[in-house]
């Protein structure tokens, strides 16, 4: 459903309002039907000492290695692709445009959006989609939460001026919210066969178990000879992240944290060269991320996580007394620079029109 309005405003400006709402039908959903508890939830157990996390098997007390309870041991993951219709998104855009008589144009816009889904599909491979989708809820009934594609705020400003010699010069600023993520466990805390070491002795790169944020030092079992010091380091990290400290006493909500705001300023110099019979050559010079070209400390893309899940702890064992995992620290570097996304670039172009 979409609706848009354009209206001429005082001082020669044009205002635009666009609203868009989308509701999915029959979106792809993936689940492992070889796990007990997926087809029949009555077989599930729960880690009561860890936010009531649903468990699809058991973990070794000494190593934390998971043994999923399978319906057929001769098979590994039996992924079924089904359809669900829960995802939805809304976006609203306000835009102003102004063209001056001296060859100057200005355009400014702001977009608010809210996208929610139960599984963000980011790969062309089924198990990659399944294993990298952080689990909020049950494997066969995930909660509707913030989508990995959600960018709630975006600002775009652009201006163009006509220069002598038939040159046009443009500046385009784009500011957008960082991608969402949540903190996960390096290991298989719910014993569904995703994450950490499995019984075959191999390690999987996928990590889908969201971290339980402890209330205090008695609400988590730390690994090693100095558990108090480990918890103090963990507590300091939790307190430094507002999206984490506000969720103490529960399993983190999927995609409830967000990477920093991203600023980018691009420039374009263009010249139209008439040839013959109304034909023309358009030559252009584009500078992407002009801020970083001016100063190496500007225009940097900073991220705590490039993906939906970012490891915070590693599963080392299972505490049968409190029915919860035993963890060592694997704290990330916060707001590290993504060098590939931060570099400035120059592009030369040409186009012939006849």
Coordinates of C-alpha atoms in Angstrom, one line a residue:
X1 CA 0.0 0.0 0.0
X2 CA 1.5 3.3 -1.0
X3 CA 0.4 6.9 -1.1
X4 CA 2.3 10.0 -2.2
X5 CA 1.6 13.7 -2.5
X6 CA 3.6 16.4 -4.4
X7 CA 2.7 20.1 -3.8
X8 CA 4.1 23.4 -4.8
X9 CA 5.1 25.5 -1.8
X10 CA 6.0 29.1 -1.3
X11 CA 9.4 30.4 -2.5
X12 CA 9.3 28.1 -5.5
X13 CA 9.8 24.9 -3.6
X14 CA 8.2 21.5 -4.2
X15 CA 7.3 19.3 -1.3
X16 CA 6.8 15.5 -1.4
X17 CA 5.4 13.1 1.1
X18 CA 5.5 9.3 0.4
X19 CA 4.2 6.6 2.6
X20 CA 4.7 2.9 1.9
X21 CA 3.5 -0.2 3.8
X22 CA 4.3 -3.7 2.8
X23 CA 3.0 -7.0 4.2
X24 CA 4.6 -10.2 3.1
X25 CA 2.7 -13.3 1.9
X26 CA 4.3 -16.7 1.8
X27 CA 7.8 -15.6 2.7
X28 CA 10.5 -18.3 2.8
X29 CA 11.0 -19.9 6.2
X30 CA 13.5 -22.7 7.1
X31 CA 13.4 -25.2 9.9
X32 CA 15.2 -28.5 10.7
X33 CA 12.6 -31.3 10.9
X34 CA 15.1 -33.9 12.0
X35 CA 15.2 -32.2 15.5
X36 CA 13.0 -33.4 18.3
X37 CA 11.0 -30.5 19.4
X38 CA 10.6 -28.8 16.0
X39 CA 7.6 -30.9 14.7
X40 CA 6.4 -31.8 18.3
X41 CA 7.1 -29.1 20.8
X42 CA 6.1 -31.3 23.7
X43 CA 9.5 -33.0 23.6
X44 CA 11.4 -29.7 24.3
X45 CA 13.3 -29.1 27.5
X46 CA 14.3 -25.7 28.8
X47 CA 17.5 -24.2 30.3
X48 CA 15.7 -22.6 33.2
X49 CA 18.9 -21.0 34.6
X50 CA 19.4 -19.2 31.3
X51 CA 16.3 -17.2 30.4
X52 CA 14.2 -20.4 29.8
X53 CA 16.1 -21.1 26.6
X54 CA 14.5 -24.0 24.6
X55 CA 16.9 -26.9 24.2
X56 CA 16.9 -29.4 21.3
X57 CA 19.4 -31.8 22.9
X58 CA 22.1 -31.9 25.6
X59 CA 25.5 -30.4 26.2
X60 CA 28.6 -32.1 27.6
X61 CA 29.3 -30.7 31.1
X62 CA 33.1 -30.7 30.5
X63 CA 33.3 -29.4 27.0
X64 CA 30.0 -27.8 26.1
X65 CA 29.8 -29.9 22.9
X66 CA 26.2 -30.4 21.9
X67 CA 24.4 -33.6 21.1
X68 CA 21.1 -32.8 19.3
X69 CA 18.2 -35.2 19.8
X70 CA 17.4 -36.3 16.3
X71 CA 14.4 -38.2 15.0
X72 CA 16.6 -40.2 12.6
X73 CA 20.3 -40.5 13.6
X74 CA 21.3 -41.6 10.1
X75 CA 20.4 -38.1 8.8
X76 CA 22.1 -34.7 9.6
X77 CA 20.1 -31.5 9.1
X78 CA 16.8 -32.1 7.3
X79 CA 15.8 -28.6 6.3
X80 CA 12.3 -27.9 5.2
X81 CA 11.4 -24.8 3.3
X82 CA 8.0 -23.6 4.2
X83 CA 6.1 -20.3 3.9
X84 CA 5.0 -17.8 6.6
X85 CA 3.3 -14.5 6.2
X86 CA 4.4 -12.4 9.2
X87 CA 7.0 -9.9 7.9
X88 CA 6.0 -6.3 7.3
X89 CA 7.6 -2.9 6.8
X90 CA 6.7 0.8 6.8
X91 CA 8.5 3.8 5.4
X92 CA 7.7 7.4 5.2
X93 CA 9.7 10.1 3.3
X94 CA 9.5 13.9 3.4
X95 CA 11.4 15.7 0.6
X96 CA 11.9 19.3 -0.5
X97 CA 13.2 20.5 -3.8
X98 CA 14.2 24.0 -5.0
X99 CA 15.6 25.2 -8.3
X100 CA 17.0 28.7 -8.4
X101 CA 17.2 30.9 -11.5
X102 CA 21.1 31.1 -11.4
X103 CA 21.5 27.4 -12.2
X104 CA 21.5 26.1 -8.7
X105 CA 19.4 23.1 -7.5
X106 CA 18.8 21.8 -4.0
X107 CA 17.2 18.6 -2.8
X108 CA 16.7 17.4 0.8
X109 CA 14.9 14.4 2.1
X110 CA 14.4 12.3 5.3
X111 CA 13.1 8.7 5.4
X112 CA 11.9 6.9 8.5
X113 CA 11.5 3.1 8.1
X114 CA 10.6 0.1 10.3
X115 CA 11.1 -3.4 8.9
X116 CA 10.3 -6.5 11.0
X117 CA 10.7 -10.1 10.0
X118 CA 11.1 -13.5 11.6
X119 CA 14.1 -14.6 9.5
X120 CA 16.3 -12.3 7.4
X121 CA 17.6 -14.4 4.4
X122 CA 21.0 -13.1 3.4
X123 CA 22.5 -16.0 1.5
X124 CA 21.9 -18.2 -1.5
X125 CA 22.7 -21.3 0.5
X126 CA 19.9 -22.9 2.6
X127 CA 22.0 -23.9 5.7
X128 CA 23.8 -20.6 5.7
X129 CA 20.4 -18.8 5.9
X130 CA 19.2 -21.2 8.6
X131 CA 22.4 -21.2 10.7
X132 CA 23.2 -17.5 10.6
X133 CA 19.6 -16.4 11.5
X134 CA 19.8 -15.6 15.2
X135 CA 17.2 -17.4 17.1
X136 CA 14.6 -15.4 18.9
X137 CA 11.9 -17.8 20.0
X138 CA 11.6 -21.4 18.8
X139 CA 13.0 -22.9 15.7
X140 CA 9.6 -23.6 14.3
X141 CA 8.0 -20.4 15.7
X142 CA 10.5 -17.5 15.7
X143 CA 9.4 -14.1 17.1
X144 CA 8.7 -11.2 14.8
X145 CA 11.5 -8.7 15.6
X146 CA 13.7 -6.1 13.9
X147 CA 14.9 -7.2 10.4
X148 CA 18.6 -7.4 9.6
X149 CA 17.7 -5.0 6.7
X150 CA 16.2 -2.3 8.9
X151 CA 17.7 1.2 8.7
X152 CA 15.3 3.4 10.7
X153 CA 16.7 6.8 9.6
X154 CA 18.1 8.1 6.4
X155 CA 19.0 11.7 5.4
X156 CA 19.9 12.7 1.8
X157 CA 21.0 16.2 0.8
X158 CA 22.2 17.2 -2.7
X159 CA 23.0 20.3 -4.6
X160 CA 24.0 21.1 -8.1
X161 CA 25.5 24.3 -9.6
X162 CA 26.2 25.2 -13.2
X163 CA 29.8 26.4 -13.7
X164 CA 31.4 28.3 -16.5
X165 CA 32.5 26.2 -19.5
X166 CA 29.3 24.0 -19.4
X167 CA 30.5 22.2 -16.3
X168 CA 28.1 21.0 -13.6
X169 CA 29.2 20.4 -10.0
X170 CA 27.2 18.3 -7.5
X171 CA 27.6 17.3 -3.9
X172 CA 25.5 14.5 -2.5
X173 CA 25.4 13.8 1.3
X174 CA 23.9 10.5 2.6
X175 CA 23.5 9.7 6.2
X176 CA 22.0 6.4 7.3
X177 CA 21.5 4.4 10.5
X178 CA 24.0 1.5 11.0
X179 CA 22.9 -2.1 10.6
X180 CA 21.2 -3.9 13.5
X181 CA 22.8 -6.8 15.4
X182 CA 22.7 -8.7 18.7
X183 CA 25.3 -10.5 20.8
X184 CA 25.6 -14.3 20.4
X185 CA 27.3 -17.3 21.9
X186 CA 30.2 -19.0 20.2
X187 CA 28.9 -22.5 20.8
X188 CA 25.6 -24.4 20.7
X189 CA 23.8 -23.4 23.9
X190 CA 20.4 -24.8 22.7
X191 CA 21.9 -28.0 21.3
X192 CA 20.2 -27.6 17.9
X193 CA 23.4 -28.5 16.0
X194 CA 24.3 -25.0 15.0
X195 CA 27.3 -23.2 16.4
X196 CA 30.5 -24.4 18.0
X197 CA 31.9 -27.9 18.0
X198 CA 29.6 -30.8 17.1
X199 CA 29.9 -34.5 18.0
X200 CA 31.8 -35.2 14.7
X201 CA 34.6 -33.1 16.1
X202 CA 34.2 -30.2 13.5
X203 CA 33.3 -26.6 14.2
X204 CA 30.6 -24.8 12.4
X205 CA 30.9 -21.1 11.5
X206 CA 27.3 -20.3 12.1
X207 CA 26.3 -18.9 15.5
X208 CA 22.5 -18.5 16.1
X209 CA 22.2 -18.6 19.9
X210 CA 21.6 -15.2 21.4
X211 CA 23.3 -14.4 24.7
X212 CA 21.5 -14.4 28.0
X213 CA 22.4 -11.1 29.8
X214 CA 23.0 -11.9 33.5
X215 CA 21.5 -9.8 36.3
X216 CA 24.7 -10.2 38.5
X217 CA 27.7 -12.4 39.0
X218 CA 25.4 -15.2 40.5
X219 CA 23.4 -15.3 37.3
X220 CA 26.1 -16.7 35.1
X221 CA 28.8 -19.5 35.4
X222 CA 32.2 -18.2 34.2
X223 CA 35.0 -20.5 33.0
X224 CA 38.5 -20.6 34.3
X225 CA 40.6 -20.0 37.4
X226 CA 39.4 -16.4 37.9
X227 CA 35.7 -16.3 37.3
X228 CA 35.1 -13.2 39.4
X229 CA 37.6 -11.2 37.3
X230 CA 36.0 -12.6 34.1
X231 CA 32.5 -11.5 35.2
X232 CA 33.8 -8.0 36.2
X233 CA 35.1 -7.6 32.6
X234 CA 31.8 -8.9 31.2
X235 CA 29.8 -6.5 33.5
X236 CA 31.9 -3.5 32.4
X237 CA 31.2 -4.4 28.8
X238 CA 27.5 -4.8 29.4
X239 CA 27.3 -1.5 31.3
X240 CA 29.0 0.3 28.4
X241 CA 26.3 -0.9 25.9
X242 CA 22.9 0.6 26.5
X243 CA 21.2 -2.0 24.2
X244 CA 22.7 -4.7 26.4
X245 CA 22.4 -3.4 29.9
X246 CA 18.7 -2.7 29.4
X247 CA 18.1 -6.4 28.8
X248 CA 19.5 -7.8 32.0
X249 CA 17.8 -11.0 33.1
X250 CA 16.7 -12.1 29.7
X251 CA 18.0 -13.6 26.4
X252 CA 18.8 -10.7 24.1
X253 CA 16.2 -9.7 21.6
X254 CA 17.3 -10.3 18.0
X255 CA 18.8 -7.2 16.3
X256 CA 18.3 -5.0 19.3
X257 CA 21.6 -3.3 19.0
X258 CA 22.8 -1.0 16.2
X259 CA 26.0 -0.1 14.5
X260 CA 27.0 3.7 14.5
X261 CA 25.5 6.2 12.0
X262 CA 27.2 6.3 8.6
X263 CA 28.1 9.6 6.8
X264 CA 29.1 9.8 3.2
X265 CA 29.7 12.8 1.0
X266 CA 30.2 12.3 -2.7
X267 CA 31.1 14.8 -5.4
X268 CA 30.6 14.8 -9.2
X269 CA 32.0 17.1 -11.9
X270 CA 30.3 16.8 -15.3
X271 CA 30.8 18.4 -18.7
X272 CA 28.6 18.1 -21.7
X273 CA 30.6 18.3 -25.0
X274 CA 28.3 18.9 -28.1
X275 CA 29.5 17.0 -31.2
X276 CA 27.4 17.2 -34.4
X277 CA 23.7 16.8 -35.4
X278 CA 22.5 17.3 -31.8
X279 CA 24.7 14.5 -30.5
X280 CA 26.9 14.9 -27.4
X281 CA 29.6 13.4 -25.2
X282 CA 29.2 13.6 -21.4
X283 CA 32.4 13.4 -19.4
X284 CA 32.3 12.9 -15.6
X285 CA 34.6 12.7 -12.6
X286 CA 33.1 11.2 -9.4
X287 CA 34.7 11.2 -6.0
X288 CA 33.1 8.8 -3.5
X289 CA 33.6 9.4 0.2
X290 CA 35.0 12.9 -0.3
X291 CA 35.3 13.3 3.5
X292 CA 37.9 10.6 3.7
X293 CA 39.8 12.1 0.8
X294 CA 40.0 15.4 2.7
X295 CA 40.9 13.8 6.1
X296 CA 41.7 10.2 6.8
X297 CA 39.8 10.3 10.1
X298 CA 36.6 11.5 8.4
X299 CA 34.0 9.4 6.5
X300 CA 34.8 6.2 8.4
X301 CA 32.4 3.4 8.5
X302 CA 32.5 1.9 12.1
X303 CA 30.9 -1.4 13.0
X304 CA 30.8 -3.6 16.0
X305 CA 29.3 -6.4 13.8
X306 CA 29.1 -6.9 10.1
X307 CA 26.5 -9.6 10.6
X308 CA 23.2 -10.2 12.5
X309 CA 25.1 -12.0 15.3
X310 CA 28.3 -10.8 17.1
X311 CA 30.1 -13.2 19.5
X312 CA 30.3 -12.1 23.1
X313 CA 31.2 -15.3 25.0
X314 CA 32.3 -18.8 24.2
X315 CA 30.5 -21.9 25.5
X316 CA 33.1 -24.0 27.5
X317 CA 30.9 -26.5 29.4
X318 CA 27.5 -27.0 31.0
X319 CA 26.6 -26.3 34.6
X320 CA 24.1 -29.0 35.6
X321 CA 23.4 -27.5 39.0
X322 CA 22.0 -24.3 37.5
X323 CA 21.1 -25.8 34.1
X324 CA 23.1 -23.2 32.2
X325 CA 26.2 -22.8 30.1
X326 CA 29.7 -22.2 31.4
X327 CA 31.3 -19.3 29.5
X328 CA 34.6 -17.7 28.8
X329 CA 34.9 -14.2 27.4
X330 CA 35.1 -13.4 23.7
X331 CA 34.3 -9.7 23.8
X332 CA 34.4 -7.9 20.5
X333 CA 36.1 -4.6 19.5
X334 CA 33.4 -2.0 19.6
X335 CA 33.0 0.4 16.7
X336 CA 36.0 -0.9 14.7
X337 CA 36.7 0.7 11.3
X338 CA 35.6 -1.2 8.2
X339 CA 38.6 -0.3 6.0
X340 CA 37.1 -1.5 2.8
X341 CA 33.9 0.5 3.2
X342 CA 35.7 3.6 4.4
X343 CA 38.3 4.3 1.6
X344 CA 37.7 7.1 -0.9
X345 CA 37.5 6.3 -4.6
X346 CA 37.7 8.2 -7.9
X347 CA 35.8 7.2 -11.0
X348 CA 36.2 8.6 -14.5
X349 CA 33.3 8.2 -16.9
X350 CA 32.2 9.0 -20.4
X351 CA 28.9 8.6 -22.2
X352 CA 28.0 9.3 -25.8
X353 CA 24.4 10.2 -26.8
X354 CA 23.2 10.1 -30.3

